[in-house]
Amino acid sequence: DGGITQSPKYLFRKEGQNVTLSCEQNLNHDAMYWYRQDPGQGLRLIYYSQIVNDFQKGDIAEGYSVSREKKESFPLTVTSAQKNPTAFYLCASRGQAFSSYEQYFGPGTRLTVT
Amino acid sequence: QQQVKQSPQSLIVQKGGISIINCAYENTAFDYFPWYQQFPGKGPALLIAIRPDVSEKKEGRFTISFNKSAKQFSLHIMDSQPGDSATYFCAASRLKAAGNKLTFGGGTRVLVKP
């Protein structure tokens, strides 16, 4: 089955710890994205990557870091510098530029930091 | 700065009724307007999308109306069903901009009563 997988579904961490969220896609998509969703709010873009070994900051990149060493993988690290890390994190991917507009979303990871 | 404003925040409709969700945007460079449907604990899924060269697009019970001069677009769900109960997000992007980033509205929680 083609799609986007995010693991784990639920993640709990203590304040001050870094945590890495996994995102893998087998759609052969070039572009990948990370969004954050807070209760009752829309999605806000954290980082995006259009090709391997390249990524750009989104609207709320502070306190987060990413890497794109492989086309199919785009892990997100939530660092201890992120002031309000508890949220629902969504990964998305999109096909070749200008040939596919749709962003496909993964099932999300709910991160709780206490 | 919220570039896409969505209303209402929540909506209750009887089975068989019409659900109407409105969005307004500010950036006239936006040229792609998708609507996403999200069920609790899941990632959003593309429902229907429109480009500004048409004023209306219909797919089954879902219709997008687009008013370029007013910078507004809306989603109509005809013959609403309990299975349509979900959160709906409008979004906008510039297809030829770097990253094809989506800007999301705040979401509308729709409840269809049987």
PDB file of C-alpha atoms in Angstrom:
ATOM      1  CA  ASP A   1       0.000   0.000   0.000  1.00  0.00           C
ATOM      2  CA  GLY A   2       1.270   3.446  -0.889  1.00  0.00           C
ATOM      3  CA  GLY A   3       1.090   6.148   1.695  1.00  0.00           C
ATOM      4  CA  ILE A   4       2.647   8.084   4.522  1.00  0.00           C
ATOM      5  CA  THR A   5       3.443   6.542   7.868  1.00  0.00           C
ATOM      6  CA  GLN A   6       4.128   8.440  11.046  1.00  0.00           C
ATOM      7  CA  SER A   7       5.342   6.830  14.208  1.00  0.00           C
ATOM      8  CA  PRO A   8       4.588   6.608  16.974  1.00  0.00           C
ATOM      9  CA  LYS A   9       0.905   7.587  17.124  1.00  0.00           C
ATOM     10  CA  TYR A  10       1.285   8.861  20.690  1.00  0.00           C
ATOM     11  CA  LEU A  11       4.478  10.139  22.279  1.00  0.00           C
ATOM     12  CA  PHE A  12       5.115  11.313  25.809  1.00  0.00           C
ATOM     13  CA  ARG A  13       8.208  13.188  26.923  1.00  0.00           C
ATOM     14  CA  LYS A  14       9.449  15.103  29.890  1.00  0.00           C
ATOM     15  CA  GLU A  15      10.145  18.792  29.532  1.00  0.00           C
ATOM     16  CA  GLY A  16      13.731  19.520  28.510  1.00  0.00           C
ATOM     17  CA  GLN A  17      14.130  16.407  26.362  1.00  0.00           C
ATOM     18  CA  ASN A  18      14.532  16.423  22.615  1.00  0.00           C
ATOM     19  CA  VAL A  19      12.232  14.074  20.713  1.00  0.00           C
ATOM     20  CA  THR A  20      12.244  12.922  17.083  1.00  0.00           C
ATOM     21  CA  LEU A  21       9.076  12.188  15.139  1.00  0.00           C
ATOM     22  CA  SER A  22       9.281   9.829  12.202  1.00  0.00           C
ATOM     23  CA  CYS A  23       7.732  10.361   8.756  1.00  0.00           C
ATOM     24  CA  GLU A  24       8.159   7.899   5.916  1.00  0.00           C
ATOM     25  CA  GLN A  25       6.485   7.887   2.490  1.00  0.00           C
ATOM     26  CA  ASN A  26       6.525   5.327  -0.317  1.00  0.00           C
ATOM     27  CA  LEU A  27       4.729   7.538  -2.846  1.00  0.00           C
ATOM     28  CA  ASN A  28       7.991   8.567  -4.520  1.00  0.00           C
ATOM     29  CA  HIS A  29       7.102  12.169  -3.735  1.00  0.00           C
ATOM     30  CA  ASP A  30       9.762  14.854  -3.911  1.00  0.00           C
ATOM     31  CA  ALA A  31       8.300  17.368  -1.492  1.00  0.00           C
ATOM     32  CA  MET A  32       7.599  16.725   2.176  1.00  0.00           C
ATOM     33  CA  TYR A  33       6.135  18.935   4.889  1.00  0.00           C
ATOM     34  CA  TRP A  34       5.681  19.124   8.645  1.00  0.00           C
ATOM     35  CA  TYR A  35       2.677  20.858  10.169  1.00  0.00           C
ATOM     36  CA  ARG A  36       1.606  21.487  13.715  1.00  0.00           C
ATOM     37  CA  GLN A  37      -2.060  21.423  14.760  1.00  0.00           C
ATOM     38  CA  ASP A  38      -3.313  22.769  18.068  1.00  0.00           C
ATOM     39  CA  PRO A  39      -6.819  22.070  19.405  1.00  0.00           C
ATOM     40  CA  GLY A  40      -9.447  24.012  17.502  1.00  0.00           C
ATOM     41  CA  GLN A  41      -6.894  25.563  15.189  1.00  0.00           C
ATOM     42  CA  GLY A  42      -5.731  25.172  11.651  1.00  0.00           C
ATOM     43  CA  LEU A  43      -2.467  23.663  10.500  1.00  0.00           C
ATOM     44  CA  ARG A  44       0.697  25.701  10.672  1.00  0.00           C
ATOM     45  CA  LEU A  45       3.778  24.910   8.588  1.00  0.00           C
ATOM     46  CA  ILE A  46       6.964  24.082  10.506  1.00  0.00           C
ATOM     47  CA  TYR A  47       9.418  22.979   7.794  1.00  0.00           C
ATOM     48  CA  TYR A  48       9.300  21.742   4.242  1.00  0.00           C
ATOM     49  CA  SER A  49      11.678  20.038   1.849  1.00  0.00           C
ATOM     50  CA  GLN A  50      11.475  19.983  -1.928  1.00  0.00           C
ATOM     51  CA  ILE A  51      14.440  17.694  -2.587  1.00  0.00           C
ATOM     52  CA  VAL A  52      16.876  15.513  -0.700  1.00  0.00           C
ATOM     53  CA  ASN A  53      19.440  17.373   1.402  1.00  0.00           C
ATOM     54  CA  ASP A  54      17.474  20.617   1.179  1.00  0.00           C
ATOM     55  CA  PHE A  55      14.811  22.040   3.480  1.00  0.00           C
ATOM     56  CA  GLN A  56      13.284  25.409   4.289  1.00  0.00           C
ATOM     57  CA  LYS A  57      11.755  26.988   7.380  1.00  0.00           C
ATOM     58  CA  GLY A  58       8.017  27.422   7.512  1.00  0.00           C
ATOM     59  CA  ASP A  59       6.038  29.861   9.604  1.00  0.00           C
ATOM     60  CA  ILE A  60       6.845  28.397  13.031  1.00  0.00           C
ATOM     61  CA  ALA A  61      10.299  26.755  12.721  1.00  0.00           C
ATOM     62  CA  GLU A  62      11.734  27.992  16.019  1.00  0.00           C
ATOM     63  CA  GLY A  63      12.498  25.104  18.377  1.00  0.00           C
ATOM     64  CA  TYR A  64      12.342  22.479  15.625  1.00  0.00           C
ATOM     65  CA  SER A  65      14.887  20.858  13.319  1.00  0.00           C
ATOM     66  CA  VAL A  66      14.641  18.481  10.362  1.00  0.00           C
ATOM     67  CA  SER A  67      16.799  16.440   8.025  1.00  0.00           C
ATOM     68  CA  ARG A  68      16.208  15.020   4.568  1.00  0.00           C
ATOM     69  CA  GLU A  69      18.905  12.442   3.897  1.00  0.00           C
ATOM     70  CA  LYS A  70      16.601  10.155   1.924  1.00  0.00           C
ATOM     71  CA  LYS A  71      13.742  10.920  -0.434  1.00  0.00           C
ATOM     72  CA  GLU A  72      11.300   8.796   1.529  1.00  0.00           C
ATOM     73  CA  SER A  73      12.132  10.073   5.023  1.00  0.00           C
ATOM     74  CA  PHE A  74      11.718  13.475   6.695  1.00  0.00           C
ATOM     75  CA  PRO A  75      12.148  13.233  10.485  1.00  0.00           C
ATOM     76  CA  LEU A  76      11.261  16.157  12.746  1.00  0.00           C
ATOM     77  CA  THR A  77      13.072  16.852  16.012  1.00  0.00           C
ATOM     78  CA  VAL A  78      11.258  18.836  18.635  1.00  0.00           C
ATOM     79  CA  THR A  79      13.979  20.399  20.739  1.00  0.00           C
ATOM     80  CA  SER A  80      13.900  21.591  24.319  1.00  0.00           C
ATOM     81  CA  ALA A  81      13.909  25.130  22.914  1.00  0.00           C
ATOM     82  CA  GLN A  82      10.316  24.737  21.702  1.00  0.00           C
ATOM     83  CA  LYS A  83       8.274  26.494  24.366  1.00  0.00           C
ATOM     84  CA  ASN A  84       4.937  24.772  23.774  1.00  0.00           C
ATOM     85  CA  PRO A  85       5.697  21.405  22.179  1.00  0.00           C
ATOM     86  CA  THR A  86       2.476  19.601  23.103  1.00  0.00           C
ATOM     87  CA  ALA A  87       0.485  19.346  19.852  1.00  0.00           C
ATOM     88  CA  PHE A  88      -0.642  17.078  17.032  1.00  0.00           C
ATOM     89  CA  TYR A  89       2.084  16.842  14.375  1.00  0.00           C
ATOM     90  CA  LEU A  90       1.244  16.061  10.776  1.00  0.00           C
ATOM     91  CA  CYS A  91       3.575  15.095   7.963  1.00  0.00           C
ATOM     92  CA  ALA A  92       2.581  15.517   4.331  1.00  0.00           C
ATOM     93  CA  SER A  93       4.071  14.891   0.909  1.00  0.00           C
ATOM     94  CA  ARG A  94       3.471  16.059  -2.630  1.00  0.00           C
ATOM     95  CA  GLY A  95       4.501  14.821  -6.070  1.00  0.00           C
ATOM     96  CA  GLN A  96       6.582  16.565  -8.694  1.00  0.00           C
ATOM     97  CA  ALA A  97       6.294  20.349  -8.823  1.00  0.00           C
ATOM     98  CA  PHE A  98       3.547  21.591 -11.168  1.00  0.00           C
ATOM     99  CA  SER A  99       2.308  18.085 -11.990  1.00  0.00           C
ATOM    100  CA  SER A 100       0.558  17.356  -8.706  1.00  0.00           C
ATOM    101  CA  TYR A 101      -0.967  19.925  -6.430  1.00  0.00           C
ATOM    102  CA  GLU A 102      -2.365  17.686  -3.714  1.00  0.00           C
ATOM    103  CA  GLN A 103      -0.600  17.271  -0.408  1.00  0.00           C
ATOM    104  CA  TYR A 104      -1.180  13.857   1.126  1.00  0.00           C
ATOM    105  CA  PHE A 105      -1.168  13.707   4.905  1.00  0.00           C
ATOM    106  CA  GLY A 106      -0.033  11.023   7.289  1.00  0.00           C
ATOM    107  CA  PRO A 107      -2.075   9.911  10.314  1.00  0.00           C
ATOM    108  CA  GLY A 108      -0.216  12.219  12.695  1.00  0.00           C
ATOM    109  CA  THR A 109       1.683  11.917  15.964  1.00  0.00           C
ATOM    110  CA  ARG A 110       0.243  13.345  19.150  1.00  0.00           C
ATOM    111  CA  LEU A 111       3.073  14.630  21.323  1.00  0.00           C
ATOM    112  CA  THR A 112       2.529  15.365  24.988  1.00  0.00           C
ATOM    113  CA  VAL A 113       5.292  17.038  26.992  1.00  0.00           C
ATOM    114  CA  THR A 114       4.943  17.328  30.758  1.00  0.00           C
TER     115      THR A 114
ATOM    116  CA  GLN B   1      -1.033  37.400  10.126  1.00  0.00           C
ATOM    117  CA  GLN B   2      -3.860  35.056   9.261  1.00  0.00           C
ATOM    118  CA  GLN B   3      -4.163  35.092   5.503  1.00  0.00           C
ATOM    119  CA  VAL B   4      -7.150  32.739   5.261  1.00  0.00           C
ATOM    120  CA  LYS B   5     -10.129  33.354   7.522  1.00  0.00           C
ATOM    121  CA  GLN B   6     -12.705  30.592   7.910  1.00  0.00           C
ATOM    122  CA  SER B   7     -16.211  30.734   9.350  1.00  0.00           C
ATOM    123  CA  PRO B   8     -18.115  29.511  11.225  1.00  0.00           C
ATOM    124  CA  GLN B   9     -15.952  27.717  13.790  1.00  0.00           C
ATOM    125  CA  SER B  10     -18.654  25.117  14.304  1.00  0.00           C
ATOM    126  CA  LEU B  11     -21.852  24.097  12.620  1.00  0.00           C
ATOM    127  CA  ILE B  12     -24.740  21.802  13.499  1.00  0.00           C
ATOM    128  CA  VAL B  13     -27.015  20.613  10.700  1.00  0.00           C
ATOM    129  CA  GLN B  14     -29.796  18.086  10.489  1.00  0.00           C
ATOM    130  CA  LYS B  15     -29.405  15.026   8.300  1.00  0.00           C
ATOM    131  CA  GLY B  16     -30.377  15.951   4.762  1.00  0.00           C
ATOM    132  CA  GLY B  17     -29.629  19.628   5.283  1.00  0.00           C
ATOM    133  CA  ILE B  18     -27.012  21.857   3.660  1.00  0.00           C
ATOM    134  CA  SER B  19     -23.743  22.721   5.396  1.00  0.00           C
ATOM    135  CA  ILE B  20     -22.082  25.938   4.249  1.00  0.00           C
ATOM    136  CA  ILE B  21     -18.554  26.953   5.228  1.00  0.00           C
ATOM    137  CA  ASN B  22     -16.991  30.206   4.108  1.00  0.00           C
ATOM    138  CA  CYS B  23     -13.390  31.306   3.635  1.00  0.00           C
ATOM    139  CA  ALA B  24     -11.847  34.652   2.765  1.00  0.00           C
ATOM    140  CA  TYR B  25      -8.288  35.260   1.689  1.00  0.00           C
ATOM    141  CA  GLU B  26      -6.077  38.309   1.440  1.00  0.00           C
ATOM    142  CA  ASN B  27      -3.263  37.360  -0.909  1.00  0.00           C
ATOM    143  CA  THR B  28      -4.401  37.856  -4.506  1.00  0.00           C
ATOM    144  CA  ALA B  29      -1.471  35.722  -5.687  1.00  0.00           C
ATOM    145  CA  PHE B  30      -3.150  32.568  -4.344  1.00  0.00           C
ATOM    146  CA  ASP B  31      -4.230  30.355  -7.238  1.00  0.00           C
ATOM    147  CA  TYR B  32      -5.165  27.023  -5.702  1.00  0.00           C
ATOM    148  CA  PHE B  33      -7.892  26.544  -3.107  1.00  0.00           C
ATOM    149  CA  PRO B  34      -8.359  23.056  -1.628  1.00  0.00           C
ATOM    150  CA  TRP B  35     -10.715  21.853   1.061  1.00  0.00           C
ATOM    151  CA  TYR B  36      -9.624  19.153   3.477  1.00  0.00           C
ATOM    152  CA  GLN B  37     -11.747  16.868   5.668  1.00  0.00           C
ATOM    153  CA  GLN B  38     -10.349  15.624   8.965  1.00  0.00           C
ATOM    154  CA  PHE B  39     -11.814  13.031  11.310  1.00  0.00           C
ATOM    155  CA  PRO B  40     -10.750  12.983  14.983  1.00  0.00           C
ATOM    156  CA  GLY B  41      -7.259  11.605  15.485  1.00  0.00           C
ATOM    157  CA  LYS B  42      -6.606  11.328  11.740  1.00  0.00           C
ATOM    158  CA  GLY B  43      -4.717  13.325   9.167  1.00  0.00           C
ATOM    159  CA  PRO B  44      -6.620  15.630   6.795  1.00  0.00           C
ATOM    160  CA  ALA B  45      -7.671  14.272   3.417  1.00  0.00           C
ATOM    161  CA  LEU B  46      -8.282  16.317   0.280  1.00  0.00           C
ATOM    162  CA  LEU B  47     -11.990  16.653  -0.406  1.00  0.00           C
ATOM    163  CA  ILE B  48     -12.189  18.971  -3.390  1.00  0.00           C
ATOM    164  CA  ALA B  49     -10.115  21.809  -4.850  1.00  0.00           C
ATOM    165  CA  ILE B  50     -10.629  24.709  -7.235  1.00  0.00           C
ATOM    166  CA  ARG B  51      -8.515  27.027  -9.362  1.00  0.00           C
ATOM    167  CA  PRO B  52      -9.571  30.696  -9.808  1.00  0.00           C
ATOM    168  CA  ASP B  53     -10.403  30.273 -13.494  1.00  0.00           C
ATOM    169  CA  VAL B  54     -13.758  28.662 -12.586  1.00  0.00           C
ATOM    170  CA  SER B  55     -16.514  29.928 -10.312  1.00  0.00           C
ATOM    171  CA  GLU B  56     -17.879  26.597  -9.195  1.00  0.00           C
ATOM    172  CA  LYS B  57     -16.798  22.974  -8.941  1.00  0.00           C
ATOM    173  CA  LYS B  58     -18.977  20.073  -7.909  1.00  0.00           C
ATOM    174  CA  GLU B  59     -18.014  16.581  -6.858  1.00  0.00           C
ATOM    175  CA  GLY B  60     -20.899  14.478  -5.663  1.00  0.00           C
ATOM    176  CA  ARG B  61     -22.548  16.219  -2.712  1.00  0.00           C
ATOM    177  CA  PHE B  62     -19.667  18.672  -2.313  1.00  0.00           C
ATOM    178  CA  THR B  63     -19.522  21.987  -4.178  1.00  0.00           C
ATOM    179  CA  ILE B  64     -16.981  24.802  -4.054  1.00  0.00           C
ATOM    180  CA  SER B  65     -18.152  28.278  -5.015  1.00  0.00           C
ATOM    181  CA  PHE B  66     -15.426  30.797  -5.803  1.00  0.00           C
ATOM    182  CA  ASN B  67     -15.734  34.591  -5.991  1.00  0.00           C
ATOM    183  CA  LYS B  68     -12.448  36.038  -7.198  1.00  0.00           C
ATOM    184  CA  SER B  69     -13.452  39.696  -6.935  1.00  0.00           C
ATOM    185  CA  ALA B  70     -14.569  39.259  -3.328  1.00  0.00           C
ATOM    186  CA  LYS B  71     -11.610  37.015  -2.511  1.00  0.00           C
ATOM    187  CA  GLN B  72     -13.958  34.463  -1.010  1.00  0.00           C
ATOM    188  CA  PHE B  73     -14.734  30.810  -1.524  1.00  0.00           C
ATOM    189  CA  SER B  74     -17.130  28.444   0.147  1.00  0.00           C
ATOM    190  CA  LEU B  75     -17.876  24.761   0.570  1.00  0.00           C
ATOM    191  CA  HIS B  76     -21.436  23.495   0.339  1.00  0.00           C
ATOM    192  CA  ILE B  77     -22.260  19.992   1.556  1.00  0.00           C
ATOM    193  CA  MET B  78     -25.614  18.983   0.143  1.00  0.00           C
ATOM    194  CA  ASP B  79     -27.817  16.311   1.737  1.00  0.00           C
ATOM    195  CA  SER B  80     -25.533  16.226   4.780  1.00  0.00           C
ATOM    196  CA  GLN B  81     -25.073  12.800   6.359  1.00  0.00           C
ATOM    197  CA  PRO B  82     -23.914  11.783   9.859  1.00  0.00           C
ATOM    198  CA  GLY B  83     -20.761  10.396   8.237  1.00  0.00           C
ATOM    199  CA  ASP B  84     -19.929  13.936   7.118  1.00  0.00           C
ATOM    200  CA  SER B  85     -19.400  14.922  10.760  1.00  0.00           C
ATOM    201  CA  ALA B  86     -15.781  16.060  10.754  1.00  0.00           C
ATOM    202  CA  THR B  87     -13.617  19.160  10.793  1.00  0.00           C
ATOM    203  CA  TYR B  88     -13.231  20.926   7.471  1.00  0.00           C
ATOM    204  CA  PHE B  89     -10.320  23.150   6.548  1.00  0.00           C
ATOM    205  CA  CYS B  90     -10.007  25.503   3.633  1.00  0.00           C
ATOM    206  CA  ALA B  91      -6.554  26.343   2.363  1.00  0.00           C
ATOM    207  CA  ALA B  92      -4.837  28.409  -0.286  1.00  0.00           C
ATOM    208  CA  SER B  93      -1.503  28.347  -2.034  1.00  0.00           C
ATOM    209  CA  ARG B  94       0.514  29.763  -4.886  1.00  0.00           C
ATOM    210  CA  LEU B  95       1.214  26.843  -7.163  1.00  0.00           C
ATOM    211  CA  LYS B  96       4.370  28.263  -8.714  1.00  0.00           C
ATOM    212  CA  ALA B  97       5.855  29.590  -5.479  1.00  0.00           C
ATOM    213  CA  ALA B  98       8.715  27.731  -3.864  1.00  0.00           C
ATOM    214  CA  GLY B  99       7.434  24.792  -1.862  1.00  0.00           C
ATOM    215  CA  ASN B 100       3.791  25.176  -2.923  1.00  0.00           C
ATOM    216  CA  LYS B 101       3.019  25.935   0.724  1.00  0.00           C
ATOM    217  CA  LEU B 102      -0.547  25.698   1.942  1.00  0.00           C
ATOM    218  CA  THR B 103      -2.016  28.386   4.194  1.00  0.00           C
ATOM    219  CA  PHE B 104      -4.903  26.941   6.184  1.00  0.00           C
ATOM    220  CA  GLY B 105      -8.024  28.470   7.641  1.00  0.00           C
ATOM    221  CA  GLY B 106      -8.831  27.823  11.283  1.00  0.00           C
ATOM    222  CA  GLY B 107     -11.233  24.946  10.593  1.00  0.00           C
ATOM    223  CA  THR B 108     -14.964  24.320  10.977  1.00  0.00           C
ATOM    224  CA  ARG B 109     -16.283  21.481  13.088  1.00  0.00           C
ATOM    225  CA  VAL B 110     -19.418  20.107  11.454  1.00  0.00           C
ATOM    226  CA  LEU B 111     -21.891  17.923  13.327  1.00  0.00           C
ATOM    227  CA  VAL B 112     -24.677  16.289  11.352  1.00  0.00           C
ATOM    228  CA  LYS B 113     -27.543  15.168  13.581  1.00  0.00           C
ATOM    229  CA  PRO B 114     -29.507  12.090  12.497  1.00  0.00           C
TER     230      PRO B 114
END
